[in-house]
Amino acid sequence: MSTLRIWLTQALFIFLITESIGQLLEPCGYIYPEFPVVQRGSNFTAICVLKEECLQQYYANASFIVWKTNHVAVPKEQVTVINRTTSSVTFTDMVLQTVQLTCNVLSFGQIEQNVYGTTVLSGFPPDIPTNLSCIVNEGKNMLCHWDPGRETYLETNYTLKSEWPTEKFPDCHSKHGTSCMVSFSPIYFVNIEVWVEAENALGKVSSEAINFDPVDKVKHIPPYNLSVSNSEELSSILKLTWNNSGSLRLKSDIQYRTRDASTWIQVPLEDTASSRTSFTIQDLKPFTEYVFRIRTIKEDGKGYWSDWSEEASGVTYEDRPSKPPSFWFKINPSYTQESRSARLIWKELPLSEANGKILDYEVILTQWKSFSQNYTTNGTELIVNLTNNHYIASLTARNMVGKSDAAVLAIPSSHFKASHPVVDLKAFPKDNKLWVEWTAPRKTVKKYIIEWCVLSDNSPCVPDWQQEGGSVTRAYLRGSLLESKCYLITVTPVFTSGPGSSESVKAYLKQAAPSRGPTVRTKKVGKNEAVLEWDQLPVDDQNGFIRNYSISYRTIVGNEIVVNVDSSHTEYTLSPLSSDTLYMVRMAAYTDEGGKDGPEFTFTTPKFAQGEIEAIVVPVCLAFLLTTLLGVLFCFNKRDLIKKHIWPNVPDPSKSHIAQWSPHTPPRHNFNSKDQMYSDGNFTDVSVVEIEANNKKPCPDDLKSLDLFKKEKISTEGHSSGIGGSSCMSSSRPSISSNEENESAQNTASTVQYSTVVHSGYRHQVPSVQVFSRSESTQPLLDSEERPEDLQLADAVDSRDEILPRQQYFKQNCRQPEASPDIPHFERSNQVSSGSEEDFVRLKQQVSDPISKPCGSEQHRLFQEGPATGALGAGTDGQVEQFESVGMGTVLDEEIPKSYLPQTVRQGGYMPQ
Amino acid sequence: MSQIKNQLAQLNGSAGPLFISYYTAQGEPFPNNVDKLCGPNMTDFPPFHPNGTEKTKLVELYRIVAYLSASLGNVTRDQRILNPNALSLHSKLNATVDIMRGLLSNVLCRLCNKYHVGHVDVTYGPDTSSKDVFQKKKLGCQLLGTYKQVISVVAQAF
């Protein structure tokens, strides 16, 4: 009950709402015409009529009407107020397809309210359809087409009407406006009238009616069950049979082609004008597969050709081969002198010439004026052993029907020399084929053999070949050629007597850019140039004829320079280049079709050219040497001057005056060695040192220089300065001094006859009395005189040895307190003077041990350098001679017992002891 | 006139297959008793005189075709019910009826245009709607048998 109450309430509410909305939606006026359709370019007028109640409600009239098209107010010039409630608007030359036209009113003179609206359509009336035609697809209903004319821009209905004189057929309403398929089956042999009616809002038109018999508009179903059969009697015919649809008489159109052909051959239409279901094709090639197709049309030619039937094929029967095979031979070069191996080769006959399946080949070899040899094979080559004589080879191909004509080839004797080659041999690509062209030799040519193979570094040249007639001078290679491959093509003319000379040429079917660029490297790099070299590209990478190379080089910051180089070169010199610069080089190889860059290569030019360093250094060295030499020469020439600065003159002690010399005067220096040596107290001689009057006045500086010089002499030569054997090693040094040293010593002695305190004993002759000669010079000769503390120290070491202070005096810095090493020195001298080299070596060994320890580093160096300077290097003869001289000197000393002076040893000098 | 001849040739060519298709589709005993069941012994079939004038032949042809067209219409209607799966038979019956419609139009126009004959009285066969199935099949078979025989004569007459 409550549900019913709710339902009634809702229904009442909806009713009231609907009623109120209906009152609200009631328009205040209308536009006439309500659904206007206007022809394009024509004028159009619409009127808006307001209701009276609205006029009062809104305090408005027709003058308050505002027309709008597509929400844009219409100019007042186009608006006309007809009366109090009606306003009209006029449009000229309507061009828009659709226009929204609204009538609005200004209520209370201000508020614009929409009164009514409509859509104005514009377009064209339909044109009269033209070109009406119909087709009857067999098994389907009739389909008619027409041309509707220009676009109407309006909804237009096209109706295809058809009728017999006695009957009308259902109309066909088109969906597309250009064609329509009727709904009834076509009835042949009755004329039917067909026309098209076109109608839209602006008009209705009809096309011209066409009257025709549908049977004349038929497109038949294609023939079916097409079959092909051959005849064993005739290898040139094939018979076709097929079925036609329907019961009408039809004529046929037959086409055929070989299986591998693309174009069809037309059977003359007059041969198939009559209705038939079979036909025999003649003049066909034997053993060839043919493909056929067929179509039909009504016998009188009216209507449409049917579509082509499905293709059917058949093979004609075999016939004997029409041509002999191409025939050639190859002689194996590596064979014995008495016989040779020949490889006879031939080509399989093309199907058009074989005329059937080739069962086998028969080869007959006939030696000159001799018997024949027959061979039968299924293959296309035959290897036979031949003598060196001339042969005639003939080849025939056999199929099921018969044999071909024989191909005859002369195989000349092994001594035959080929001649008469073709001339002007050229090869070039054309139409995607590689053509060969030549000029025939003057001799009559029976045929030409063209051979070709791919040149490659990776695979051998496997030749293919073909045969051309003797009158041919141009042919294309019939093999499957590849692009970017280099072909070596050889043309050999064949005469009746045998093959002629061959000519070859290289060619490409199609060139391409190289697969890779050449790898460039430097052969030689100079300061301002670099010689680049590269290898020719392998033929597999060339992909064409290399026409030229381009070398691109640049520095890191510089512009790239490109140089083109002829393809025949394999090296190139880049010049000028900057020294000490990194260059980057890239090389490209170009064919006719493009180029390819190789890897980039870098090199650096040197800072100096080759030999440039030598050119600088050698002169500098030479100049240095020359300067040094000049310096030496200068020094040599100016040695006196230099000597004056380096070795100042030492006052000659020999020219000094000895004021007093008392043998009782206690020795200031204890010369221990001499003490031992002259232990018996015999002192045989006294040296008198005289100082020349013309000597320069000695000065302490000179002495110091002398002192230094002595040190140098000790350290470098291992000898004392030669001043009276005052050195601790002085007594033994003469035996190992060199001549130069002697001379130096002599020179020194000539000017530095300073002082000498020696004994006169010799050869175990011990002087009985120690005699000392003392210089009278007041010049401080020795450091010991200036430094008596050294002497005191020496006395403290060995108070017994009275000679030691004297020895220390001459020894300068040598602090060796013991004089015992002097003893072996004298012994060694004696031994050397009278002994052999072995004795000397032994002596040196004996000497070195006791001296090396106490005498410090300098003394130790003395004996190390001594042998190097003369004892071992210069030989013992000189040393022996020196020793002898020394010995002689001592003998002289014995003869002149007054003194033991170096001056007496040799002319102008002295020999240190 | 050539159209009439071609139509008659069409009918003559299709009458035999139609007859065979019909009795084959009816099943036994029709295929094995064609002569007995399908013999051309219809008494009300319009006559045809091949030796008459063209106008007479056209008038008689018109009556024959009108009779056949109506009768084949009934047969077609019955076969759709009796042998709904015999589509080949249905197709042949429809094609024959259509050809006869066209032939009637052509003959009428020919009579009208050449001989100014605007109307021809025609007769129709018995209504088979009330017959039993066998009678329907039998009457249809007899009709097609007669049609096959008559149409060959008519085709040769023109």
Coordinates of C-alpha atoms in Angstrom, one line a residue, chain A residues 465-806:
Chain A
W465 CA 84.1 -21.1 -71.0
Q466 CA 81.7 -20.8 -73.8
Q467 CA 81.8 -21.2 -77.6
E468 CA 80.9 -18.6 -80.2
G469 CA 80.5 -18.9 -83.9
G470 CA 83.3 -17.9 -86.3
S471 CA 81.5 -14.9 -87.5
V472 CA 80.9 -13.5 -84.1
T473 CA 83.0 -10.7 -82.8
R474 CA 81.0 -9.7 -79.8
A475 CA 79.4 -11.8 -77.1
Y476 CA 78.4 -11.6 -73.5
L477 CA 79.5 -14.1 -70.8
R478 CA 76.7 -16.4 -70.2
G479 CA 77.8 -17.6 -66.8
S480 CA 76.5 -16.4 -63.5
L481 CA 78.8 -13.5 -62.9
L482 CA 79.2 -11.7 -59.6
E483 CA 79.6 -8.0 -59.1
S484 CA 82.8 -6.5 -57.7
K485 CA 84.8 -9.5 -58.9
C486 CA 87.7 -9.2 -61.3
Y487 CA 87.3 -11.5 -64.2
L488 CA 90.2 -12.6 -66.4
I489 CA 88.7 -13.2 -69.9
T490 CA 90.6 -15.0 -72.6
V491 CA 89.5 -15.3 -76.2
T492 CA 91.0 -18.0 -78.4
P493 CA 90.2 -18.3 -82.1
V494 CA 89.9 -21.8 -83.4
F495 CA 90.9 -22.5 -86.9
T496 CA 90.5 -25.6 -89.0
S497 CA 94.1 -26.5 -88.2
G498 CA 93.8 -25.9 -84.5
P499 CA 93.5 -23.2 -81.9
G500 CA 95.2 -19.9 -82.4
S501 CA 96.9 -17.7 -79.9
S502 CA 94.9 -16.4 -76.9
E503 CA 94.4 -12.9 -75.8
S504 CA 93.3 -11.9 -72.3
V505 CA 91.7 -8.9 -70.7
K506 CA 90.4 -8.1 -67.2
A507 CA 87.0 -6.7 -66.5
Y508 CA 84.4 -6.2 -63.8
L509 CA 80.7 -6.8 -64.3
K510 CA 80.1 -4.0 -61.9
Q511 CA 82.7 -2.1 -59.9
A512 CA 82.3 -1.0 -56.4
A513 CA 84.4 1.0 -53.9
P514 CA 87.3 -1.0 -52.4
S515 CA 86.5 -3.1 -49.4
R516 CA 89.3 -1.5 -47.4
G517 CA 91.8 1.2 -47.9
P518 CA 95.6 0.7 -48.3
T519 CA 97.7 0.6 -45.2
V520 CA 100.2 3.2 -45.4
R521 CA 103.5 3.3 -43.6
T522 CA 106.6 5.3 -43.6
K523 CA 109.6 4.1 -45.4
K524 CA 111.8 7.0 -44.4
V525 CA 111.1 10.0 -42.2
G526 CA 113.2 13.1 -42.6
K527 CA 113.2 16.4 -40.9
N528 CA 111.1 18.1 -43.7
E529 CA 109.8 15.1 -45.7
A530 CA 108.6 11.6 -45.3
V531 CA 108.6 8.8 -47.8
L532 CA 105.4 6.8 -47.5
E533 CA 104.9 3.4 -48.9
W534 CA 102.1 1.0 -49.2
D535 CA 101.2 -2.3 -50.7
Q536 CA 98.9 -2.7 -53.6
L537 CA 95.4 -3.8 -52.4
P538 CA 94.7 -7.5 -52.8
V539 CA 92.5 -8.1 -55.8
D540 CA 89.8 -9.4 -53.5
D541 CA 89.6 -6.1 -51.8
Q542 CA 89.8 -3.9 -54.9
N543 CA 86.3 -4.4 -56.1
G544 CA 87.2 -2.5 -59.3
F545 CA 90.1 -1.0 -61.1
I546 CA 92.1 1.2 -58.7
R547 CA 92.2 4.5 -60.5
N548 CA 94.1 6.5 -58.0
Y549 CA 95.1 6.9 -54.4
S550 CA 94.6 9.9 -52.2
I551 CA 96.8 10.7 -49.3
S552 CA 95.4 12.9 -46.6
Y553 CA 97.8 14.2 -44.0
R554 CA 97.5 16.7 -41.3
T555 CA 99.0 17.8 -38.1
I556 CA 97.0 17.9 -34.9
V557 CA 96.1 21.5 -35.3
G558 CA 96.7 22.0 -39.0
N559 CA 94.4 21.7 -42.0
E560 CA 94.3 18.5 -43.9
I561 CA 96.1 18.3 -47.1
V562 CA 95.1 15.8 -49.8
V563 CA 97.4 14.5 -52.4
N564 CA 96.3 12.4 -55.3
V565 CA 98.6 9.7 -56.4
D566 CA 98.5 7.6 -59.5
S567 CA 97.5 4.0 -58.9
S568 CA 100.8 2.6 -60.3
H569 CA 102.8 4.1 -57.4
T570 CA 103.5 2.4 -54.2
E571 CA 105.3 5.1 -52.5
Y572 CA 105.1 8.9 -52.2
T573 CA 107.2 11.6 -50.6
L574 CA 105.4 14.1 -48.5
S575 CA 107.1 17.4 -48.6
P576 CA 107.6 19.9 -47.1
L577 CA 106.9 18.9 -43.6
S578 CA 107.6 20.6 -40.3
S579 CA 110.3 19.2 -38.1
D580 CA 109.5 17.6 -34.8
T581 CA 105.8 17.4 -35.7
L582 CA 103.3 14.6 -35.4
Y583 CA 101.5 13.9 -38.6
M584 CA 98.5 11.8 -39.2
V585 CA 98.2 10.2 -42.6
R586 CA 95.3 8.4 -44.1
M587 CA 95.2 6.9 -47.5
A588 CA 92.3 6.0 -49.7
A589 CA 92.0 3.9 -52.8
Y590 CA 89.5 4.9 -55.5
T591 CA 87.8 2.9 -58.2
D592 CA 85.3 4.3 -60.6
E593 CA 82.5 3.7 -58.1
G594 CA 84.1 5.3 -55.0
G595 CA 86.9 5.1 -52.5
K596 CA 87.7 3.6 -49.2
D597 CA 89.9 5.0 -46.5
G598 CA 92.6 2.9 -44.9
P599 CA 93.7 3.0 -41.3
E600 CA 95.1 6.2 -40.0
F601 CA 98.9 6.2 -39.5
T602 CA 100.9 8.6 -37.5
F603 CA 104.5 9.5 -37.5
T604 CA 106.7 12.2 -36.1
T605 CA 109.3 14.1 -38.0
P606 CA 112.7 14.3 -36.2
K607 CA 114.0 17.5 -34.8
F608 CA 117.2 17.2 -36.8
A609 CA 117.8 15.9 -40.2
Q610 CA 120.0 12.8 -40.6
G611 CA 123.6 13.9 -40.2
E612 CA 122.7 17.3 -39.0
I613 CA 123.9 16.4 -35.5
E614 CA 127.1 15.0 -36.8
A615 CA 127.5 18.1 -38.9
I616 CA 127.3 20.2 -35.8
V617 CA 129.1 18.0 -33.3
V618 CA 132.1 17.0 -35.5
P619 CA 133.1 20.6 -36.4
V620 CA 132.7 21.6 -32.7
C621 CA 134.8 18.7 -31.7
L622 CA 137.3 19.4 -34.3
A623 CA 137.3 23.0 -33.2
F624 CA 137.7 22.0 -29.7
L625 CA 140.6 19.6 -30.5
L626 CA 142.2 22.3 -32.6
T627 CA 141.8 24.8 -29.9
T628 CA 143.3 22.3 -27.4
L629 CA 146.1 21.5 -29.8
L630 CA 146.8 25.1 -30.3
G631 CA 146.7 25.6 -26.6
V632 CA 149.1 22.8 -26.1
L633 CA 151.4 24.1 -28.8
F634 CA 151.1 27.5 -27.2
C635 CA 151.9 26.2 -23.8
F636 CA 154.7 24.2 -25.3
N637 CA 156.1 27.3 -26.9
K638 CA 155.5 29.4 -23.9
R639 CA 156.5 26.7 -21.5
D640 CA 159.1 28.8 -20.0
L641 CA 156.7 31.5 -19.2
I642 CA 154.2 29.1 -17.9
K643 CA 156.8 27.2 -15.9
K644 CA 157.7 30.5 -14.3
H645 CA 154.2 30.8 -13.0
I646 CA 153.7 27.1 -12.1
W647 CA 157.2 26.0 -11.2
P648 CA 159.0 28.9 -9.9
N649 CA 162.7 28.7 -10.0
V650 CA 164.3 27.1 -7.0
P651 CA 167.6 28.5 -6.0
D652 CA 170.3 26.1 -6.9
P653 CA 171.8 24.8 -3.7
S654 CA 174.9 23.9 -5.6
K655 CA 175.7 27.4 -5.9
S656 CA 175.2 28.2 -2.4
H657 CA 178.0 28.6 0.1
I658 CA 178.4 26.2 2.8
A659 CA 179.5 28.3 5.6
Q660 CA 180.3 25.6 8.0
W661 CA 180.0 21.9 8.0
S662 CA 181.0 20.1 11.0
P663 CA 180.8 16.4 11.1
H664 CA 180.3 16.6 14.8
T665 CA 177.3 18.6 14.5
P666 CA 174.6 16.4 15.6
P667 CA 172.3 15.4 12.9
R668 CA 169.1 17.3 12.9
H669 CA 167.4 14.3 11.4
N670 CA 167.8 10.8 12.2
F671 CA 167.9 9.0 9.0
N672 CA 167.1 5.6 10.2
S673 CA 167.4 3.7 7.0
K674 CA 170.7 5.2 6.3
D675 CA 171.7 4.5 9.7
Q676 CA 171.0 0.9 9.1
M677 CA 172.5 1.0 5.7
Y678 CA 175.6 2.7 6.9
S679 CA 175.7 1.1 10.1
D680 CA 179.4 0.9 10.1
G681 CA 179.7 4.6 10.1
N682 CA 181.4 4.9 6.8
F683 CA 180.4 8.0 5.0
T684 CA 182.3 8.2 1.8
D685 CA 181.2 11.4 0.2
V686 CA 179.9 14.8 0.8
S687 CA 177.8 16.6 -1.7
V688 CA 178.4 20.2 -2.3
V689 CA 175.4 22.2 -3.3
E690 CA 176.1 25.4 -5.0
I691 CA 173.6 28.0 -5.8
E692 CA 174.1 29.7 -9.0
A693 CA 174.5 33.3 -8.9
N694 CA 172.0 34.0 -11.6
N695 CA 169.2 32.1 -9.9
K696 CA 166.4 34.1 -8.9
K697 CA 166.0 34.9 -5.4
P698 CA 164.1 32.2 -3.8
C699 CA 161.0 33.1 -1.9
P700 CA 158.8 31.3 0.5
D701 CA 156.2 31.1 -2.2
D702 CA 158.4 29.3 -4.4
L703 CA 159.1 26.8 -1.7
K704 CA 155.5 26.3 -1.1
S705 CA 154.9 25.8 -4.7
L706 CA 157.6 23.4 -4.8
D707 CA 156.2 21.7 -1.8
L708 CA 152.9 21.4 -3.6
F709 CA 154.5 20.2 -6.7
K710 CA 156.3 17.6 -4.7
K711 CA 153.1 16.4 -3.3
E712 CA 151.7 16.1 -6.8
K713 CA 154.6 14.3 -8.0
I714 CA 154.4 11.9 -5.1
S715 CA 150.8 11.3 -5.6
T716 CA 150.9 10.9 -9.4
E717 CA 154.2 9.4 -10.1
G718 CA 155.1 7.7 -6.9
H719 CA 158.4 9.5 -6.9
S720 CA 159.9 12.2 -4.9
S721 CA 160.7 15.5 -6.3
G722 CA 164.1 14.2 -6.7
I723 CA 165.6 16.6 -4.3
G724 CA 168.4 14.6 -2.9
G725 CA 166.2 11.6 -2.2
S726 CA 164.8 13.4 0.7
S727 CA 161.5 11.6 0.4
C728 CA 160.9 8.6 2.5
M729 CA 160.7 6.8 -0.8
S730 CA 163.4 8.6 -2.6
S731 CA 166.0 5.9 -2.3
S732 CA 164.0 3.4 -4.2
R733 CA 162.2 5.5 -6.8
P734 CA 164.7 5.8 -9.4
S735 CA 164.3 2.2 -10.3
I736 CA 160.8 2.8 -11.4
S737 CA 160.7 6.3 -12.8
S738 CA 160.2 6.9 -16.4
N739 CA 162.4 8.7 -18.8
E740 CA 160.2 11.7 -18.8
E741 CA 160.3 11.8 -15.1
N742 CA 164.0 11.5 -15.3
E743 CA 164.1 14.3 -17.7
S744 CA 161.7 16.3 -15.6
A745 CA 163.9 15.5 -12.7
Q746 CA 166.9 16.5 -14.6
N747 CA 165.3 19.7 -15.6
T748 CA 164.4 20.3 -12.1
A749 CA 167.9 19.3 -11.1
S750 CA 169.3 21.7 -13.5
T751 CA 167.6 24.5 -11.9
V752 CA 166.9 23.2 -8.5
Q753 CA 170.1 22.0 -7.1
Y754 CA 168.9 22.6 -3.7
S755 CA 170.5 20.4 -1.3
T756 CA 171.7 16.9 -1.1
V757 CA 172.6 14.9 1.9
V758 CA 173.4 11.5 0.8
H759 CA 175.8 8.9 1.6
S760 CA 178.3 7.7 -0.9
G761 CA 178.0 4.1 -0.1
Y762 CA 177.2 1.8 -2.8
R763 CA 176.8 -1.8 -3.3
H764 CA 177.1 -2.7 0.3
Q765 CA 179.9 -0.3 0.7
V766 CA 179.1 1.2 4.0
P767 CA 180.7 4.6 4.4
S768 CA 182.9 4.7 7.4
V769 CA 182.0 8.2 8.4
Q770 CA 178.7 9.9 8.0
V771 CA 179.4 13.0 6.1
F772 CA 176.9 15.6 5.7
S773 CA 177.1 18.5 3.4
R774 CA 175.2 21.4 4.4
S775 CA 174.1 24.2 2.3
E776 CA 175.1 27.6 3.3
S777 CA 172.1 29.1 2.1
T778 CA 170.1 31.1 4.5
Q779 CA 167.0 30.5 2.6
P780 CA 164.5 28.4 4.4
L781 CA 164.7 25.4 2.2
L782 CA 162.6 22.9 4.0
D783 CA 159.6 22.9 6.0
S784 CA 161.4 21.1 8.7
E785 CA 163.5 24.0 9.2
E786 CA 160.6 26.2 9.6
R787 CA 158.8 23.6 11.7
P788 CA 161.2 22.3 14.2
E789 CA 158.4 20.7 16.1
D790 CA 158.3 18.0 13.5
L791 CA 161.8 17.3 14.0
Q792 CA 161.4 17.1 17.7
L793 CA 158.6 14.7 17.3
A794 CA 160.7 12.6 15.1
D795 CA 163.5 12.6 17.7
A796 CA 161.0 11.6 20.2
V797 CA 160.0 8.6 18.2
D798 CA 163.5 7.3 17.7
S799 CA 166.1 9.0 19.5
R800 CA 168.7 6.5 18.5
D801 CA 168.5 7.3 14.9
E802 CA 170.3 10.5 14.2
I803 CA 169.7 10.4 10.5
L804 CA 165.9 10.4 10.9
P805 CA 165.5 14.1 11.4
R806 CA 167.3 14.7 8.1

